[in-house]
PDB file of C-alpha atoms and ligand atoms in Angstrom:
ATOM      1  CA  UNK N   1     -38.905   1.661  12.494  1.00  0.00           C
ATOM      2  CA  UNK N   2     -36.199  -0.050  10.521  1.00  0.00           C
ATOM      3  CA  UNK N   3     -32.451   0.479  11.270  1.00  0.00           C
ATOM      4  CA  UNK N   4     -29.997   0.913   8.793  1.00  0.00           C
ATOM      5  CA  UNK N   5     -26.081   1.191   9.322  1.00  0.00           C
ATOM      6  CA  UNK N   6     -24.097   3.831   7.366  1.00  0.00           C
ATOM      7  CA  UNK N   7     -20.997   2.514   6.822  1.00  0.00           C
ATOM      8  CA  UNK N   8     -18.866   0.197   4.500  1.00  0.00           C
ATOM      9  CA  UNK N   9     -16.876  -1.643   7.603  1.00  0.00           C
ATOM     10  CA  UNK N  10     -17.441  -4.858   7.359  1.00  0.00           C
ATOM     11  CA  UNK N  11     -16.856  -5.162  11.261  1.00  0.00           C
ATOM     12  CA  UNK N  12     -19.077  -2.827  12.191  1.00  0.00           C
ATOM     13  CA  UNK N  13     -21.740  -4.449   9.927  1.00  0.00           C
ATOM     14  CA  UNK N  14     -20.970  -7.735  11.766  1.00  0.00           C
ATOM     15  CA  UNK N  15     -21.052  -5.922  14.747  1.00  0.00           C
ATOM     16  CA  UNK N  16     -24.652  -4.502  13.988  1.00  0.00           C
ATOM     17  CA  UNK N  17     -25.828  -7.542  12.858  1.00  0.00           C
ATOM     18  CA  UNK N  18     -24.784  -9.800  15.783  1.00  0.00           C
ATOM     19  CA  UNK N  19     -27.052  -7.163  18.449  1.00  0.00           C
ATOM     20  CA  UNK N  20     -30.014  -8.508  16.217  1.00  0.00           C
ATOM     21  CA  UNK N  21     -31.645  -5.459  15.044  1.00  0.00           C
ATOM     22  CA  UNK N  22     -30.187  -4.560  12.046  1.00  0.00           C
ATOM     23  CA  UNK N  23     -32.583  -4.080   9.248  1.00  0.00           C
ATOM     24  CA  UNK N  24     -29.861  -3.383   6.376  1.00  0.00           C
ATOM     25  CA  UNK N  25     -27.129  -0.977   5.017  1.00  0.00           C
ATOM     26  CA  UNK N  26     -26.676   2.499   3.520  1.00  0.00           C
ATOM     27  CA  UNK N  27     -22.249   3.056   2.033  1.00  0.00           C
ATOM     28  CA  UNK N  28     -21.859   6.033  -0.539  1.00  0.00           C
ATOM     29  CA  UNK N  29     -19.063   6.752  -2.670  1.00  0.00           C
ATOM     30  CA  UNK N  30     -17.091   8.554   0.546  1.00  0.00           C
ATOM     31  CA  UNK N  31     -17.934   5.675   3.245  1.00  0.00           C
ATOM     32  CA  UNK N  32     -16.618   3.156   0.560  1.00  0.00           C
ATOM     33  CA  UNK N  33     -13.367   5.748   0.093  1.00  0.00           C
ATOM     34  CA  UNK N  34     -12.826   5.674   3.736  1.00  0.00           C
ATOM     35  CA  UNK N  35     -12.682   2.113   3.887  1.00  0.00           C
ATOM     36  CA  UNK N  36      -9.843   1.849   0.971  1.00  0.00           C
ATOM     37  CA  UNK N  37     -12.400   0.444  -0.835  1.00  0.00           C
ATOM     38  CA  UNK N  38     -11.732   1.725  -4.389  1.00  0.00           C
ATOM     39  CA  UNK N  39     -11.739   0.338  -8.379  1.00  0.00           C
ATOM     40  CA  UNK N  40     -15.168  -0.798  -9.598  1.00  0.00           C
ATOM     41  CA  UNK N  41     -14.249  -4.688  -9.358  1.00  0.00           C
ATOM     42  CA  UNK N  42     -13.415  -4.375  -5.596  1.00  0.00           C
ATOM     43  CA  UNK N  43     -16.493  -1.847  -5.005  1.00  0.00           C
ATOM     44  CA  UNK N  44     -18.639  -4.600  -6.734  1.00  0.00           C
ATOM     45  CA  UNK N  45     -17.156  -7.182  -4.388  1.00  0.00           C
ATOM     46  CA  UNK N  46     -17.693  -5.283  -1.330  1.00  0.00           C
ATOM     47  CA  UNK N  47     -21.427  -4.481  -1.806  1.00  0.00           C
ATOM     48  CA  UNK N  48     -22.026  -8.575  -2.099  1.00  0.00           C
ATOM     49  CA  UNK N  49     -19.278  -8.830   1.191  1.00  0.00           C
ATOM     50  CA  UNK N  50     -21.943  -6.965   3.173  1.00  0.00           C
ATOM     51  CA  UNK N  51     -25.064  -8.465   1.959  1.00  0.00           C
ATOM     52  CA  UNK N  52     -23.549 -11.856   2.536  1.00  0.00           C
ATOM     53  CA  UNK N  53     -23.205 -10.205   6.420  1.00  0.00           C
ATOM     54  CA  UNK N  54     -27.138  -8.679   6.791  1.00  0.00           C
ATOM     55  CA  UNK N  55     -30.424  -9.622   5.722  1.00  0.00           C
ATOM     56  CA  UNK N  56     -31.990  -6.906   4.643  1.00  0.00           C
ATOM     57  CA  UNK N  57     -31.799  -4.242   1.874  1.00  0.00           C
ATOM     58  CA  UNK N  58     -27.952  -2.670   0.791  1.00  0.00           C
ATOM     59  CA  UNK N  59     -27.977   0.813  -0.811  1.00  0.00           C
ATOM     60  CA  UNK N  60     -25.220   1.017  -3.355  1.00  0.00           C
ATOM     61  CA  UNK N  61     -24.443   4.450  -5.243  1.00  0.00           C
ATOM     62  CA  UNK N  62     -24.404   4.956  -8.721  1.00  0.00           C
ATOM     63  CA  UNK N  63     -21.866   7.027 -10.104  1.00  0.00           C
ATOM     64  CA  UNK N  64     -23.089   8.276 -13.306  1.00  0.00           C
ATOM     65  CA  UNK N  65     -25.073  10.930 -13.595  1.00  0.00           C
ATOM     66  CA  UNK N  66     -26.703  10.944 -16.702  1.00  0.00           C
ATOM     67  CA  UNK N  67     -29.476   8.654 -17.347  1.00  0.00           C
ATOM     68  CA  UNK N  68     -28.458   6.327 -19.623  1.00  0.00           C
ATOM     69  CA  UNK N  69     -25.673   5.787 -16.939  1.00  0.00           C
ATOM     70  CA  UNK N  70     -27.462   5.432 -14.402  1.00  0.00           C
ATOM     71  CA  UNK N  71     -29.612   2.781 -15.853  1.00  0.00           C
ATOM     72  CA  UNK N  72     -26.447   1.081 -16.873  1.00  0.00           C
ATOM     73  CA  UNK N  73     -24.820   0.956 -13.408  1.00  0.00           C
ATOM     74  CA  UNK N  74     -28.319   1.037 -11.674  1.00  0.00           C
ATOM     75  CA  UNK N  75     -28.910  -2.459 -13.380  1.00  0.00           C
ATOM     76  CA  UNK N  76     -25.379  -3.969 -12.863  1.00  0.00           C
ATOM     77  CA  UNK N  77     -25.475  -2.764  -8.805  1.00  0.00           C
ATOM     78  CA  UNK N  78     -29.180  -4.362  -8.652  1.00  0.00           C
ATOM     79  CA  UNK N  79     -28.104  -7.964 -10.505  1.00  0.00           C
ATOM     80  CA  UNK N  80     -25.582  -8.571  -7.845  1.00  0.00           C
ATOM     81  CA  UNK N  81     -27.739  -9.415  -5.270  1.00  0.00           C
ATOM     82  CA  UNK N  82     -31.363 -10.058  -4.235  1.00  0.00           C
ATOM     83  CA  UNK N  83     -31.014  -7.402  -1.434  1.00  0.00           C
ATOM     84  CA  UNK N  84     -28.995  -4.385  -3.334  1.00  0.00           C
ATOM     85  CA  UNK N  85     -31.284  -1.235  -3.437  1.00  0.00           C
ATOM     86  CA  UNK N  86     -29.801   1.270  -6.491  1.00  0.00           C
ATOM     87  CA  UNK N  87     -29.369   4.660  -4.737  1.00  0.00           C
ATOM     88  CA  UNK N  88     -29.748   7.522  -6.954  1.00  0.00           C
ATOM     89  CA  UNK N  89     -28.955  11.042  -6.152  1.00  0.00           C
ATOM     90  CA  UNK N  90     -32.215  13.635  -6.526  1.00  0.00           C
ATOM     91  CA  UNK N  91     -31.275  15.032  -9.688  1.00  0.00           C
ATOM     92  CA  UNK N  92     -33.029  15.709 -13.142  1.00  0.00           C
ATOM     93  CA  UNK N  93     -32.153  12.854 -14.797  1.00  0.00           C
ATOM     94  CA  UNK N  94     -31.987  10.587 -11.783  1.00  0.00           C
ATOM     95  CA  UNK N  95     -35.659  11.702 -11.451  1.00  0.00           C
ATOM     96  CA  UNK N  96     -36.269  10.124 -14.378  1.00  0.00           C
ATOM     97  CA  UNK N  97     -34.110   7.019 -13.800  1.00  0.00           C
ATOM     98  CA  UNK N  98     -36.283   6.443 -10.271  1.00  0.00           C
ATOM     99  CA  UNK N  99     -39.812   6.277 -12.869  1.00  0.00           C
ATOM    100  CA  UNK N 100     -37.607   3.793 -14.602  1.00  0.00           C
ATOM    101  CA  UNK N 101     -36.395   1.460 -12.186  1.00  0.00           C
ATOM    102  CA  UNK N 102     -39.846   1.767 -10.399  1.00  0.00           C
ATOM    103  CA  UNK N 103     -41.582   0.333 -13.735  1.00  0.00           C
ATOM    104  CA  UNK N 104     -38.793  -2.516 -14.389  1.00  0.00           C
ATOM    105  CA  UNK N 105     -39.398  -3.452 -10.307  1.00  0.00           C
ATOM    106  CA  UNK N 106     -36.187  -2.472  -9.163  1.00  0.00           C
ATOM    107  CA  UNK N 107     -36.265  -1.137  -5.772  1.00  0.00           C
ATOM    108  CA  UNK N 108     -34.280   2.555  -5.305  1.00  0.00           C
ATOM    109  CA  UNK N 109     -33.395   5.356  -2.887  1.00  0.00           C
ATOM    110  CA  UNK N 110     -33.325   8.640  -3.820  1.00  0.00           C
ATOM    111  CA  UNK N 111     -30.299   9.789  -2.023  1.00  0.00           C
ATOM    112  CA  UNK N 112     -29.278  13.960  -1.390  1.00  0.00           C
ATOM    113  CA  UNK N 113     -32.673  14.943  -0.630  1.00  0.00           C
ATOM    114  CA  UNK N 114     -32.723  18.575   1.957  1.00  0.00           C
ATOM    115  CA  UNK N 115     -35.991  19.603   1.075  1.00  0.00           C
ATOM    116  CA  UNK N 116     -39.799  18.545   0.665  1.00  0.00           C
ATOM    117  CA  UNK N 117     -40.368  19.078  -2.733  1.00  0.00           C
ATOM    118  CA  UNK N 118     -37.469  16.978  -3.780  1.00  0.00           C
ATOM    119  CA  UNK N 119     -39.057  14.772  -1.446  1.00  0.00           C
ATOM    120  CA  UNK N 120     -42.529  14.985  -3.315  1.00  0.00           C
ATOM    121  CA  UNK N 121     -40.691  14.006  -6.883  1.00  0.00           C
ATOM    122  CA  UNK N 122     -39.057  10.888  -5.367  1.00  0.00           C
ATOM    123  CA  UNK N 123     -41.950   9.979  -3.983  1.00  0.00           C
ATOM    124  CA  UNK N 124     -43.568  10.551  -7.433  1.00  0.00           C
ATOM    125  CA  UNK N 125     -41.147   8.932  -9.367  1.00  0.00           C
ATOM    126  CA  UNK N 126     -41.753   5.947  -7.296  1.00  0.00           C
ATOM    127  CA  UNK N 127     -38.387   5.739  -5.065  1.00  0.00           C
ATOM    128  CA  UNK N 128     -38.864   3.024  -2.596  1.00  0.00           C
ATOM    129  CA  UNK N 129     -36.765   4.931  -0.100  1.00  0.00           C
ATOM    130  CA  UNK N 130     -36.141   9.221   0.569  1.00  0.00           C
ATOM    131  CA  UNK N 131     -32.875   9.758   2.196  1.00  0.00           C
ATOM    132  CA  UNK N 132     -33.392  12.947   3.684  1.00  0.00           C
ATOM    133  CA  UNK N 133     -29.714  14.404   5.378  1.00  0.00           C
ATOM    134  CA  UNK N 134     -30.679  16.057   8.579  1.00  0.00           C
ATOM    135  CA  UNK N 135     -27.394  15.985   9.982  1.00  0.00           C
ATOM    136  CA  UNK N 136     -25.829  17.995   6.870  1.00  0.00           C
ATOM    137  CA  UNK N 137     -29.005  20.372   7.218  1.00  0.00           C
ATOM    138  CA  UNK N 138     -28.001  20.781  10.837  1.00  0.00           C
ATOM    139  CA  UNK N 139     -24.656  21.529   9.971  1.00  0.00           C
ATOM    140  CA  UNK N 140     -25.475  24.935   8.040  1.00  0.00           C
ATOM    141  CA  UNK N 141     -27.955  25.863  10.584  1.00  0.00           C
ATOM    142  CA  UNK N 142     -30.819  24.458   9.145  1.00  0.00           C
ATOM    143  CA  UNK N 143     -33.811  22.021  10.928  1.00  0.00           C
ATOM    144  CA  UNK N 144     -32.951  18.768   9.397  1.00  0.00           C
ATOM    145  CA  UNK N 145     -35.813  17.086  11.979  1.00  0.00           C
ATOM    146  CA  UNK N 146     -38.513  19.823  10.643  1.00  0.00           C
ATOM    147  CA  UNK N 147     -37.554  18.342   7.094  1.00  0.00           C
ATOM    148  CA  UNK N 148     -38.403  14.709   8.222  1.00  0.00           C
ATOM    149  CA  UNK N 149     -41.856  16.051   9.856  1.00  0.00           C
ATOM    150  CA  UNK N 150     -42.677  18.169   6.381  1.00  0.00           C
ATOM    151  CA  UNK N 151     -41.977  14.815   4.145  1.00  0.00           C
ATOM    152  CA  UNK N 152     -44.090  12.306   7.291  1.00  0.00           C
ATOM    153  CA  UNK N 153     -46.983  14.772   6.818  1.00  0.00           C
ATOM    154  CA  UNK N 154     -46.895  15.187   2.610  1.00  0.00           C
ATOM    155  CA  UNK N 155     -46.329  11.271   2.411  1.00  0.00           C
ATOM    156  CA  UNK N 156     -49.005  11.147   4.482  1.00  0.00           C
ATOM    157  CA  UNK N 157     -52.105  13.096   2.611  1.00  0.00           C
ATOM    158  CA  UNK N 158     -51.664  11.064  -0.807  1.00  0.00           C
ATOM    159  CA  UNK N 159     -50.815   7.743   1.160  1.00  0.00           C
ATOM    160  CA  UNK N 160     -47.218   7.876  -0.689  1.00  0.00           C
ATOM    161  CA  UNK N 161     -45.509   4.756  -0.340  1.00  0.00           C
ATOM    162  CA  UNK N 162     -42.282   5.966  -0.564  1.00  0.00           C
ATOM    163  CA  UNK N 163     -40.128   5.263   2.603  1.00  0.00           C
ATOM    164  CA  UNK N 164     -38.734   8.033   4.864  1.00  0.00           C
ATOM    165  CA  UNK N 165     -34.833   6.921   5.394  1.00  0.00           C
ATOM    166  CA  UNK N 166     -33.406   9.555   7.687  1.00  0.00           C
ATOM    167  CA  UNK N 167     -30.010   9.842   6.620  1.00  0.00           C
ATOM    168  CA  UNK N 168     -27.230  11.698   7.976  1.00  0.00           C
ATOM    169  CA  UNK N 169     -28.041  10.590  11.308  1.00  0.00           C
ATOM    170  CA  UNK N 170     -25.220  11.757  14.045  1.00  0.00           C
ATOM    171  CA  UNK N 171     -26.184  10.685  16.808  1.00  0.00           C
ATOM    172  CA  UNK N 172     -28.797   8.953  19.830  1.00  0.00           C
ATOM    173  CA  UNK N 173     -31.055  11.837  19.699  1.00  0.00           C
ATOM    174  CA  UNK N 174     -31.593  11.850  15.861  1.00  0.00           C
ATOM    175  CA  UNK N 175     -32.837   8.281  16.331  1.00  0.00           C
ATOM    176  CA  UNK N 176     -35.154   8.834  19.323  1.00  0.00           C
ATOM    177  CA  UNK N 177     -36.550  12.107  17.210  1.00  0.00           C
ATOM    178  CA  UNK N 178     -36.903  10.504  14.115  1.00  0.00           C
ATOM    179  CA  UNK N 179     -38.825   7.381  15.738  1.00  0.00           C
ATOM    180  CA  UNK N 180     -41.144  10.200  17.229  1.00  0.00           C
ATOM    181  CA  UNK N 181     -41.772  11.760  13.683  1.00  0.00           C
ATOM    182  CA  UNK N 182     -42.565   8.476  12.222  1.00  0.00           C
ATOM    183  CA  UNK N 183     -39.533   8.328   9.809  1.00  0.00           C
ATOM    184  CA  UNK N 184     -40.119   5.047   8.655  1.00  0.00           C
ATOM    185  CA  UNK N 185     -36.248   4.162   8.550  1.00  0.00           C
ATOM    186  CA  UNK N 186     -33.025   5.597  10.140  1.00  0.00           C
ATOM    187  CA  UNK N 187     -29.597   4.983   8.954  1.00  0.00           C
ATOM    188  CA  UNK N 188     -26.553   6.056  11.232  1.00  0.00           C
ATOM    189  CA  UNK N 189     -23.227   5.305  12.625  1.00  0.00           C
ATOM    190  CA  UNK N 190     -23.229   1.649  15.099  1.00  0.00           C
ATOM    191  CA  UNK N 191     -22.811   4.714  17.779  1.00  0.00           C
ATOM    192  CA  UNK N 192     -26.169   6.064  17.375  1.00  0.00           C
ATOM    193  CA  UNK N 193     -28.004   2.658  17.625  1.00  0.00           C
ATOM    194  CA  UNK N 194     -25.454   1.866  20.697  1.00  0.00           C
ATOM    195  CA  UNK N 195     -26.363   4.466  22.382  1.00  0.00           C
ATOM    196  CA  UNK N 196     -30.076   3.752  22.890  1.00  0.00           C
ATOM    197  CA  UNK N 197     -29.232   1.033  25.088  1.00  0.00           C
ATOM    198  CA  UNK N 198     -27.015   2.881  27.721  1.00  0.00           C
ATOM    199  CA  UNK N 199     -28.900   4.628  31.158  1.00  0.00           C
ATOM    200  CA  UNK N 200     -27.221   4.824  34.418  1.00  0.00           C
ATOM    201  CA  UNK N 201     -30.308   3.787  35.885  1.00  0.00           C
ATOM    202  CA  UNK N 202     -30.455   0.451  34.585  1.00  0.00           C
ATOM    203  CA  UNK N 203     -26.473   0.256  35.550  1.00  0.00           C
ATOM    204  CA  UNK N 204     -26.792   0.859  38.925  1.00  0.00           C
ATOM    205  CA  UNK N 205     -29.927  -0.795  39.288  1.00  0.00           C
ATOM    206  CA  UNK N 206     -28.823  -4.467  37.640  1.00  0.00           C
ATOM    207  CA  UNK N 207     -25.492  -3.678  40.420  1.00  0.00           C
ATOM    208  CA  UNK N 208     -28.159  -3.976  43.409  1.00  0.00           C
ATOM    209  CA  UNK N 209     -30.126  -6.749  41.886  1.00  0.00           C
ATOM    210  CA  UNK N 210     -26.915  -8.794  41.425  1.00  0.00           C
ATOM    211  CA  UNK N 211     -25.618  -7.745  44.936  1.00  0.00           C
ATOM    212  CA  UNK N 212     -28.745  -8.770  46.687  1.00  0.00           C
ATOM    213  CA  UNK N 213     -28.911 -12.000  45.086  1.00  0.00           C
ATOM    214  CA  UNK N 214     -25.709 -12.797  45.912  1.00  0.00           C
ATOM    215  CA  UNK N 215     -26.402 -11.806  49.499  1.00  0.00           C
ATOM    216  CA  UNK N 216     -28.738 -14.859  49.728  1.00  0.00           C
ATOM    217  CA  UNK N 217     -26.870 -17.455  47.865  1.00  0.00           C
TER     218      UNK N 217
HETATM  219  O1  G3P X 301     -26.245   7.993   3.752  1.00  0.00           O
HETATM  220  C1  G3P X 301     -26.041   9.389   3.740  1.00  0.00           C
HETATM  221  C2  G3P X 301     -25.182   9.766   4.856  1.00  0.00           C
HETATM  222  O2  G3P X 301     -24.104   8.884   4.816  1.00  0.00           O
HETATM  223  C3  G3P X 301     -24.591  11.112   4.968  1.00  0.00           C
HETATM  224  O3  G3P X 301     -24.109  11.199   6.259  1.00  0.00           O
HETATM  225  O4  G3P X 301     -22.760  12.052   8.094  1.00  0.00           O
HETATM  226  O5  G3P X 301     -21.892  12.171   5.739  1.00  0.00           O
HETATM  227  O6  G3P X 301     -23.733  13.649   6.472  1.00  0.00           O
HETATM  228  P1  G3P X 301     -23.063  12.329   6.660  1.00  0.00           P
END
């Protein structure tokens, strides 16, 4: 399972990066907004910023949302770097902008995705990466985890190999769930990877190995 960051703070990528198992970046138009990052120049600049901080693959948004747009901005996001992934939001004409970008080799992620058979067309289309948002479809009362099982078992009969990014990811649980559905990727706030590490167990039990040793020396 890869792990992805969702965020455009250039100290928490740093942050992420330095535990050593970062596997790359998802931002979006608000994340890039919360960081003050605004003005396409400065947008630009930020997206190279954080792949100069990870290794792996960067999602950066388009904007437009017709396709000869999105082609436009798909191609200007994906010369800027090696690593950049064009994210593309799931509709008709970014359907068609996926088939594109799949035939001229640049990698995408169809972004906005809450249900399977906007999963199916991605995967079609040839998206290298579904984000499916199973926090947002938890939000209205919906199973966003029964979403990431549906895609894992379509993906699965026709050997699709489309990437399941589980996006919208809110917290520890989402991760541990989403590793036991076989989403192939998770990106989420530097909390939700964070938290995997933490049981009281392993607190109390490095206390009484230190203790003892100490005892003896
Ligand atoms: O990458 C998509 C994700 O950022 C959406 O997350 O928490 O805004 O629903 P959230």
């Amino acid at each position: 399972m890869k792990f992805f960051i969702d965020t455009a703070n250039l100290d928490q990528i740093r942050d992420a990066q330095e535990l050593g198992v970062l596997d790359g970046v998802t931002t979006n138009p608000s994340l890039m907004a919360k960081e003050g990052i605004t003005g396409r120049n400065n947008i630009l600049k930020h997206y190279v910023d954080i792949c100069n901080i990870v290794d792996g693959d960067v999602s950066a948004e388009v904007i437009a949302t017709d396709l000869k747009g999105i082609i436009k901005e798909g191609e200007e996001l994906a010369d800027l770097h090696e690593q950049i992934v064009v994210k593309v939001p799931m509709i008709r004409d970014g359907v068609k902008a996926l088939k594109y970008f799949s035939d001229k080799g640049i990698r995408t992620n169809c972004t906005l995705v809450f249900s399977p058979g906007q999963a199916l067309l991605a995967a079609k289309a040839g998206a290298t990466y579904v984000s499916p948002f199973l926090g947002r479809l938890d939000d209205i009362s919906s199973d966003g985890l029964n979403l990431i099982a549906e895609i894992r078992l379509i993906y699965d009969n026709y050997d699709f190999e489309t990437q399941i990014l589980a996006a919208s990811i809110r917290h520890t649980m989402h991760v541990i769930d989403c590793a036991k559905l076989g989403a192939d990727v998770m990106t989420g706030p530097l909390s939700s990877i964070e938290g995997l590490l933490k049981h009281p167990l392993t607190d109390i039990g490095l206390e009484k190995f230190l203790a003892d040793y100490k005892k003896g020396n």
